[in-house]
Short mmCIF file of C-alpha atoms in Angstrom, two decimals:
data_model
loop_
_atom_site.label_atom_id
_atom_site.label_comp_id
_atom_site.label_asym_id
_atom_site.label_seq_id
_atom_site.Cartn_x
_atom_site.Cartn_y
_atom_site.Cartn_z
CA MET D 27 63.41 158.69 -0.49
CA PRO D 28 62.86 162.47 -0.26
CA LEU D 29 64.73 162.58 3.07
CA ARG D 30 67.75 160.82 1.59
CA GLU D 31 67.67 163.01 -1.51
CA ASP D 32 67.50 166.24 0.48
CA TYR D 33 70.25 165.04 2.81
CA ALA D 34 72.46 164.01 -0.12
CA ARG D 35 71.97 167.43 -1.75
CA ASP D 36 72.34 169.76 1.24
CA GLY D 37 74.14 167.77 3.94
CA PHE D 38 71.53 168.61 6.55
CA LEU D 39 67.80 168.26 7.23
CA HIS D 40 65.32 170.23 9.31
CA ILE D 41 62.61 167.88 10.59
CA LYS D 42 59.80 169.67 12.37
CA ASN D 43 58.01 168.25 15.43
CA PHE D 44 60.38 165.30 15.81
CA CYS D 45 59.72 165.30 19.55
CA THR D 46 56.66 166.34 21.52
CA PRO D 47 56.66 169.21 24.03
CA GLU D 48 56.36 166.60 26.79
CA GLU D 49 59.48 164.77 25.58
CA CYS D 50 61.43 168.03 25.46
CA GLN D 51 60.31 169.01 28.95
CA GLN D 52 61.24 165.59 30.29
CA MET D 53 64.83 166.02 29.04
CA ILE D 54 65.04 169.58 30.36
CA GLY D 55 63.72 168.41 33.72
CA GLN D 56 66.17 165.52 33.87
CA MET D 57 69.10 167.83 33.13
CA THR D 58 67.90 170.26 35.80
CA GLU D 59 68.02 167.39 38.30
CA LEU D 60 71.50 166.29 37.17
CA VAL D 61 72.79 169.82 37.62
CA ARG D 62 71.11 170.07 41.03
CA GLN D 63 73.05 166.98 42.13
CA TRP D 64 76.36 168.29 40.77
CA ASP D 65 78.65 169.92 43.32
CA PRO D 66 80.94 172.36 41.46
CA ALA D 67 83.12 172.76 44.56
CA ALA D 68 83.87 169.03 44.67
CA GLU D 69 84.03 168.48 40.90
CA LYS D 70 85.55 171.59 39.37
CA ALA D 71 84.38 171.96 35.76
CA PRO D 72 86.71 173.27 33.06
CA THR D 73 85.41 175.77 30.53
CA PHE D 74 84.53 174.61 27.03
CA ARG D 75 85.63 176.63 23.99
CA THR D 76 85.80 176.26 20.21
CA ASP D 77 87.98 179.29 19.46
CA ASP D 78 91.78 179.59 19.31
CA LYS D 79 91.98 178.47 22.97
CA GLN D 80 90.37 175.08 22.23
CA VAL D 81 93.58 173.05 22.41
CA GLU D 82 94.63 174.90 25.57
CA ASN D 83 91.31 174.15 27.28
CA GLN D 84 90.34 170.68 26.07
CA GLY D 85 93.88 169.60 25.25
CA SER D 86 95.15 169.76 28.82
CA SER D 87 92.29 168.21 30.75
CA ASP D 88 91.87 164.62 31.92
CA TYR D 89 88.35 165.63 32.88
CA PHE D 90 87.50 166.26 29.23
CA LEU D 91 89.41 163.22 27.97
CA ASP D 92 87.66 160.87 30.40
CA SER D 93 84.12 162.14 29.74
CA GLY D 94 83.22 159.82 26.86
CA ASP D 95 81.03 157.38 28.79
CA LYS D 96 80.33 159.62 31.80
CA ILE D 97 78.37 162.72 32.76
CA HIS D 98 80.80 165.62 33.04
CA PHE D 99 80.04 169.33 33.36
CA PHE D 100 81.69 172.17 31.40
CA LEU D 101 81.35 175.86 32.22
CA GLU D 102 80.85 178.85 29.98
CA ALA D 103 84.05 180.90 29.81
CA LYS D 104 82.20 184.00 31.04
CA ALA D 105 80.88 182.12 34.11
CA ALA D 106 84.23 180.88 35.43
CA GLN D 107 86.98 182.46 37.49
CA ASP D 108 90.65 181.89 36.68
CA ASP D 109 90.85 178.94 39.09
CA GLY D 110 87.88 177.22 37.42
CA SER D 111 85.35 178.00 40.12
CA LEU D 112 82.02 179.68 39.51
CA LYS D 113 81.99 183.45 39.58
CA PRO D 114 80.26 184.82 42.67
CA GLY D 115 76.52 185.12 42.20
CA MET D 116 76.37 182.70 39.26
CA GLU D 117 73.72 179.99 39.51
CA LYS D 118 75.22 176.69 38.32
CA LEU D 119 72.25 175.96 36.02
CA GLU D 120 72.92 179.28 34.28
CA ALA D 121 76.71 178.88 34.14
CA LEU D 122 77.14 175.67 32.16
CA ASN D 123 78.16 175.49 28.52
CA LYS D 124 77.40 171.79 28.18
CA VAL D 125 77.15 168.39 29.82
CA GLY D 126 78.70 165.38 28.07
CA HIS D 127 79.61 163.08 26.62
CA GLY D 128 77.95 159.89 27.88
CA LEU D 129 74.37 160.88 28.69
CA HIS D 130 73.17 158.30 26.16
CA VAL D 131 75.18 155.64 28.03
CA VAL D 132 74.37 156.20 31.70
CA ASP D 133 71.23 158.33 32.03
CA PRO D 134 67.88 156.53 31.54
CA VAL D 135 65.95 159.52 30.11
CA PHE D 136 68.54 160.43 27.50
CA ARG D 137 69.29 156.77 26.77
CA ASP D 138 65.60 156.08 26.10
CA TYR D 139 65.47 158.90 23.55
CA ALA D 140 68.74 157.81 21.93
CA GLN D 141 67.42 154.26 21.54
CA SER D 142 63.87 155.26 20.57
CA VAL D 143 62.11 153.78 17.57
CA LYS D 144 61.86 157.20 15.91
CA VAL D 145 65.61 157.79 16.12
CA LYS D 146 66.33 154.31 14.75
CA ALA D 147 63.74 154.69 11.97
CA LEU D 148 65.26 157.99 10.84
CA VAL D 149 68.79 156.60 10.87
CA LYS D 150 67.65 153.58 8.87
CA GLU D 151 65.86 155.79 6.33
CA LEU D 152 69.11 157.69 5.80
CA GLY D 153 70.89 154.48 4.83
CA TYR D 154 72.87 153.48 7.91
CA GLN D 155 73.61 149.77 8.32
CA ASP D 156 75.39 149.25 11.66
CA PRO D 157 75.20 152.58 13.53
CA VAL D 158 76.78 153.08 16.94
CA LEU D 159 76.53 156.07 19.28
CA PRO D 160 79.91 157.33 20.54
CA GLN D 161 78.81 160.71 21.89
CA SER D 162 75.99 162.84 23.28
CA MET D 163 75.88 166.39 24.60
CA TYR D 164 73.39 168.67 26.30
CA ILE D 165 74.13 172.25 25.20
CA PHE D 166 72.69 175.16 27.20
CA LYS D 167 73.59 178.19 25.02
CA GLN D 168 72.96 180.36 28.06
CA ALA D 169 71.10 183.66 27.81
CA GLY D 170 73.53 186.55 27.55
CA ILE D 171 76.74 184.51 27.92
CA GLY D 172 76.34 181.49 25.61
CA GLY D 173 79.52 181.44 23.55
CA GLU D 174 79.81 181.21 19.78
CA VAL D 175 80.63 177.88 18.16
CA THR D 176 83.06 178.53 15.35
CA SER D 177 82.90 176.97 11.90
CA HIS D 178 83.66 173.25 11.98
CA GLN D 179 82.91 169.79 10.60
CA ASP D 180 81.88 167.16 13.16
CA SER D 181 84.05 164.51 11.46
CA THR D 182 87.08 166.53 12.59
CA PHE D 183 86.35 165.23 16.10
CA LEU D 184 84.63 161.90 15.30
CA TYR D 185 86.85 160.45 12.58
CA THR D 186 86.25 157.07 10.95
CA THR D 187 88.07 154.98 8.36
CA PRO D 188 88.12 154.10 5.51
CA ARG D 189 85.39 156.71 5.04
CA GLN D 190 83.69 159.41 7.08
CA THR D 191 80.34 158.32 8.55
CA CYS D 192 79.57 160.78 11.35
CA MET D 193 76.03 162.18 11.58
CA GLY D 194 74.67 164.56 14.21
CA LEU D 195 71.09 164.61 15.49
CA TRP D 196 70.60 168.11 16.93
CA LEU D 197 67.33 168.29 18.89
CA ALA D 198 65.98 171.71 19.87
CA LEU D 199 64.58 171.47 23.40
CA GLU D 200 63.79 175.19 23.30
CA ASP D 201 63.14 177.48 20.35
CA ALA D 202 66.33 178.26 18.44
CA THR D 203 66.35 181.59 16.62
CA LYS D 204 68.86 183.92 15.03
CA GLU D 205 68.65 185.99 18.21
CA ASN D 206 69.58 183.20 20.65
CA GLY D 207 72.10 181.28 18.57
CA CYS D 208 70.50 178.89 16.09
CA ILE D 209 72.64 176.75 13.83
CA TRP D 210 73.93 178.21 10.57
CA ALA D 211 74.81 175.57 7.96
CA ARG D 212 76.36 175.81 4.49
CA PRO D 213 74.36 173.68 2.02
CA GLY D 214 76.45 171.33 -0.09
CA SER D 215 79.59 171.74 1.99
CA HIS D 216 79.44 168.06 3.00
CA LEU D 217 80.86 167.31 -0.45
CA GLU D 218 84.11 169.00 0.59
CA PRO D 219 86.83 166.94 2.32
CA VAL D 220 87.51 166.97 6.06
CA ARG D 221 89.95 169.81 6.63
CA ARG D 222 91.58 168.71 9.88
CA ARG D 223 91.47 166.12 12.67
CA PHE D 224 91.38 166.54 16.47
CA TYR D 225 93.25 163.65 18.05
CA ARG D 226 95.31 162.32 20.95
CA ASN D 227 98.83 163.68 20.81
CA PRO D 228 101.32 160.77 20.59
CA THR D 229 104.06 162.96 22.09
CA HIS D 230 102.08 163.47 25.29
CA PHE D 231 101.10 159.83 25.64
CA ALA D 232 104.68 158.72 24.96
CA GLY D 233 105.71 160.49 28.15
CA ASP D 234 106.12 164.22 27.44
CA LYS D 235 103.57 165.55 29.90
CA GLU D 236 104.38 169.15 28.94
CA ALA D 237 102.88 168.53 25.53
CA PRO D 238 99.09 168.98 25.15
CA GLN D 239 96.98 165.82 25.31
CA LEU D 240 94.95 166.75 22.24
CA ILE D 241 96.00 168.54 19.06
CA PHE D 242 94.78 169.34 15.56
CA GLU D 243 96.28 167.91 12.39
CA ASP D 244 95.66 169.98 9.24
CA PHE D 245 95.05 167.95 6.09
CA THR D 246 96.35 168.86 2.66
CA THR D 247 93.17 168.96 0.59
CA PRO D 248 92.07 170.62 -2.64
CA PRO D 249 91.18 174.27 -1.99
CA CYS D 250 87.59 174.79 -0.86
CA PRO D 251 85.65 177.75 0.59
CA GLY D 252 85.79 176.51 4.19
CA ASP D 253 89.58 176.81 4.29
CA ALA D 254 89.24 180.55 4.88
CA TRP D 255 87.34 180.23 8.15
CA GLU D 256 87.98 176.74 9.54
CA GLY D 257 87.96 176.96 13.34
CA LYS D 258 86.87 180.60 13.33
CA MET D 259 84.06 182.77 12.02
CA PRO D 260 83.82 183.97 8.41
CA GLU D 261 84.81 187.56 7.72
CA ASP D 262 82.09 190.07 8.67
CA TRP D 263 80.06 187.31 10.32
CA ASP D 264 78.40 189.89 12.56
CA LYS D 265 77.09 191.77 9.49
CA ASP D 266 76.18 189.87 6.33
CA GLY D 267 79.31 187.72 6.12
CA LEU D 268 77.58 184.43 6.88
CA GLU D 269 75.09 184.83 4.06
CA ARG D 270 77.83 185.90 1.63
CA ALA D 271 79.85 182.81 2.63
CA GLY D 272 76.84 180.61 1.78
CA PHE D 273 75.53 179.86 5.29
CA LEU D 274 71.81 179.67 6.02
CA PRO D 275 70.16 180.02 9.45
CA VAL D 276 68.20 176.96 10.62
CA GLU D 277 65.67 178.40 13.04
CA CYS D 278 63.79 175.75 15.02
CA GLN D 279 60.86 175.42 17.35
CA ALA D 280 61.21 173.22 20.42
CA GLY D 281 60.94 169.62 19.27
CA ASP D 282 62.45 170.18 15.83
CA LEU D 283 65.46 168.10 14.79
CA VAL D 284 68.40 169.15 12.61
CA VAL D 285 70.28 166.25 11.03
CA ILE D 286 73.89 167.22 10.27
CA HIS D 287 76.29 165.36 7.97
CA GLY D 288 79.73 165.00 9.56
CA GLN D 289 81.40 167.02 6.80
CA VAL D 290 78.89 169.86 6.58
CA ASP D 291 80.27 173.25 7.58
CA HIS D 292 78.22 174.73 10.44
CA LEU D 293 78.46 177.18 13.33
CA SER D 294 76.40 179.26 15.73
CA LYS D 295 76.70 182.81 16.98
CA ALA D 296 76.97 183.82 20.62
CA ASN D 297 73.69 184.14 22.47
CA LEU D 298 73.37 187.78 23.49
CA SER D 299 69.61 187.54 23.96
CA GLY D 300 67.63 187.05 27.15
CA LYS D 301 66.54 183.52 26.20
CA SER D 302 68.54 180.30 26.51
CA ARG D 303 68.69 177.75 23.67
CA HIS D 304 68.86 174.24 25.15
CA THR D 305 69.58 171.34 22.79
CA PHE D 306 70.35 167.64 23.09
CA GLN D 307 72.76 166.31 20.51
CA LEU D 308 73.56 162.75 19.51
CA HIS D 309 76.42 161.76 17.24
CA LEU D 310 76.53 158.41 15.51
CA VAL D 311 78.91 156.64 13.14
CA GLU D 312 78.82 153.39 11.22
CA GLY D 313 80.23 150.39 13.08
CA PRO D 314 82.26 147.33 12.08
CA GLY D 315 79.24 145.65 10.46
CA ALA D 316 79.39 148.35 7.77
CA GLY D 317 83.14 147.94 7.29
CA VAL D 318 83.93 151.10 9.25
CA THR D 319 86.47 151.59 12.05
CA TRP D 320 86.59 154.22 14.78
CA HIS D 321 90.01 155.88 14.54
CA PRO D 322 92.22 154.71 17.44
CA GLU D 323 93.66 158.22 17.88
CA ASN D 324 90.31 159.99 18.22
CA TRP D 325 90.04 162.03 21.41
CA LEU D 326 87.00 160.02 22.53
CA GLN D 327 87.82 156.43 23.49
CA TYR D 328 85.85 153.97 25.60
CA ASP D 329 84.84 150.34 25.26
CA GLY D 330 81.53 149.39 23.74
CA PHE D 331 79.82 152.24 21.93
CA PRO D 332 76.05 151.61 22.25
CA SER D 333 74.58 150.08 19.12
CA LEU D 334 71.43 151.25 17.37
CA ALA D 335 69.87 147.92 16.40
CA LEU D 336 67.89 148.50 13.20
CA ASP D 337 66.80 144.95 12.31
CA ASP D 338 63.21 145.22 13.51
CA VAL D 339 62.64 148.90 12.64
CA ALA D 340 60.94 150.21 9.53
CA PRO D 341 62.47 153.27 7.83
CA ALA D 342 60.96 156.62 8.81
CA LYS D 343 58.12 158.05 6.76
CA ILE D 344 58.48 161.78 7.39
#
C-alpha cells in the first residue's frame, strides 16, 4: 500500500533500481542499432518541440500523425536545417530529440521490457484493472542541444473518458541530474483538472488542408496554479522560479523509474551540459474492461493498443 499512498498524495513516484545496468545498456544498444539503420536522407525527420511552435511542427506532419504504431525519428531543433535535413557535421545519433511512438509494438527489446513482469506488477500494485499501452518514446536529451520540455500534463495528449487514466513510466537509461535535464514535478498537482487537450482538428479532416492537423482546446476549469505557465516555463524558471512555483527536481541514477500521473504538472530544462540524458518512456491508460474509452479525437490513433495482462501477476512489493 505505501506505493499507492505516496502516488495518491504526490502524483508521482521515484523507484530506485527498477532496471539493472545490463537492461539499460541493452535498450541503449538497441536504439543505437535502430539509429544506425535509419537513413535521414531517405526518411527526413521533422523536429520535435513543446514550445509555442508545437502546433506548427507536430500539427502539420503526417509523419508525426502516423507514428503511433511505428518507429519514427524526430530531430532536435538545433540539429536541423530549414529543409529538415541534418546540419553539416552532425552525427545522427547526436541529433535526435526522440524516437516514437510504437517501440513497444514493433521492437522486440522495448516490447519485452514493456510486457515484463516487473512493469505489470507495478501497474497492478497501483490499482490498474485493464491497462493498455498506446505510446512509447525514447528520449535522447542530447548533450548541449537537448531542448526544454515545457510544463504540461500527459493527459492533455492521451485523453480518456469518462475519466483520466493516463500514467507514464519514465525510465532513466542514463543518470538524470539538474545539470542534464532531469524531470521537475509539482507534488499534488494531479488533483487539478486537465487544462487543455491536444487533438485532431475536425476542420482539417473535413477537407480544409490549410488548417493544421492537430490543435489545442483550452478547457474552462476552476483557477489553479498551473494556469499561469501551461505550455511554457514558470516565471524566473532559470533562477529559483521552479522551486517558488512548487516544482521539485527528481534526480535519477540509470535504472531508476519515475511514475507520473497523467494530470501531474511536470517539465524539464534544456540540457546545456556535456552529458546526454537518455530515457525510455511508456504511457498506459485503462482499457474497456475498466469502463474507460480512448478519445476518438486524440492525435494518436491505431488499431489494437497492446494489453498488459495482469491476471497471473502479483502486485509489486517495492
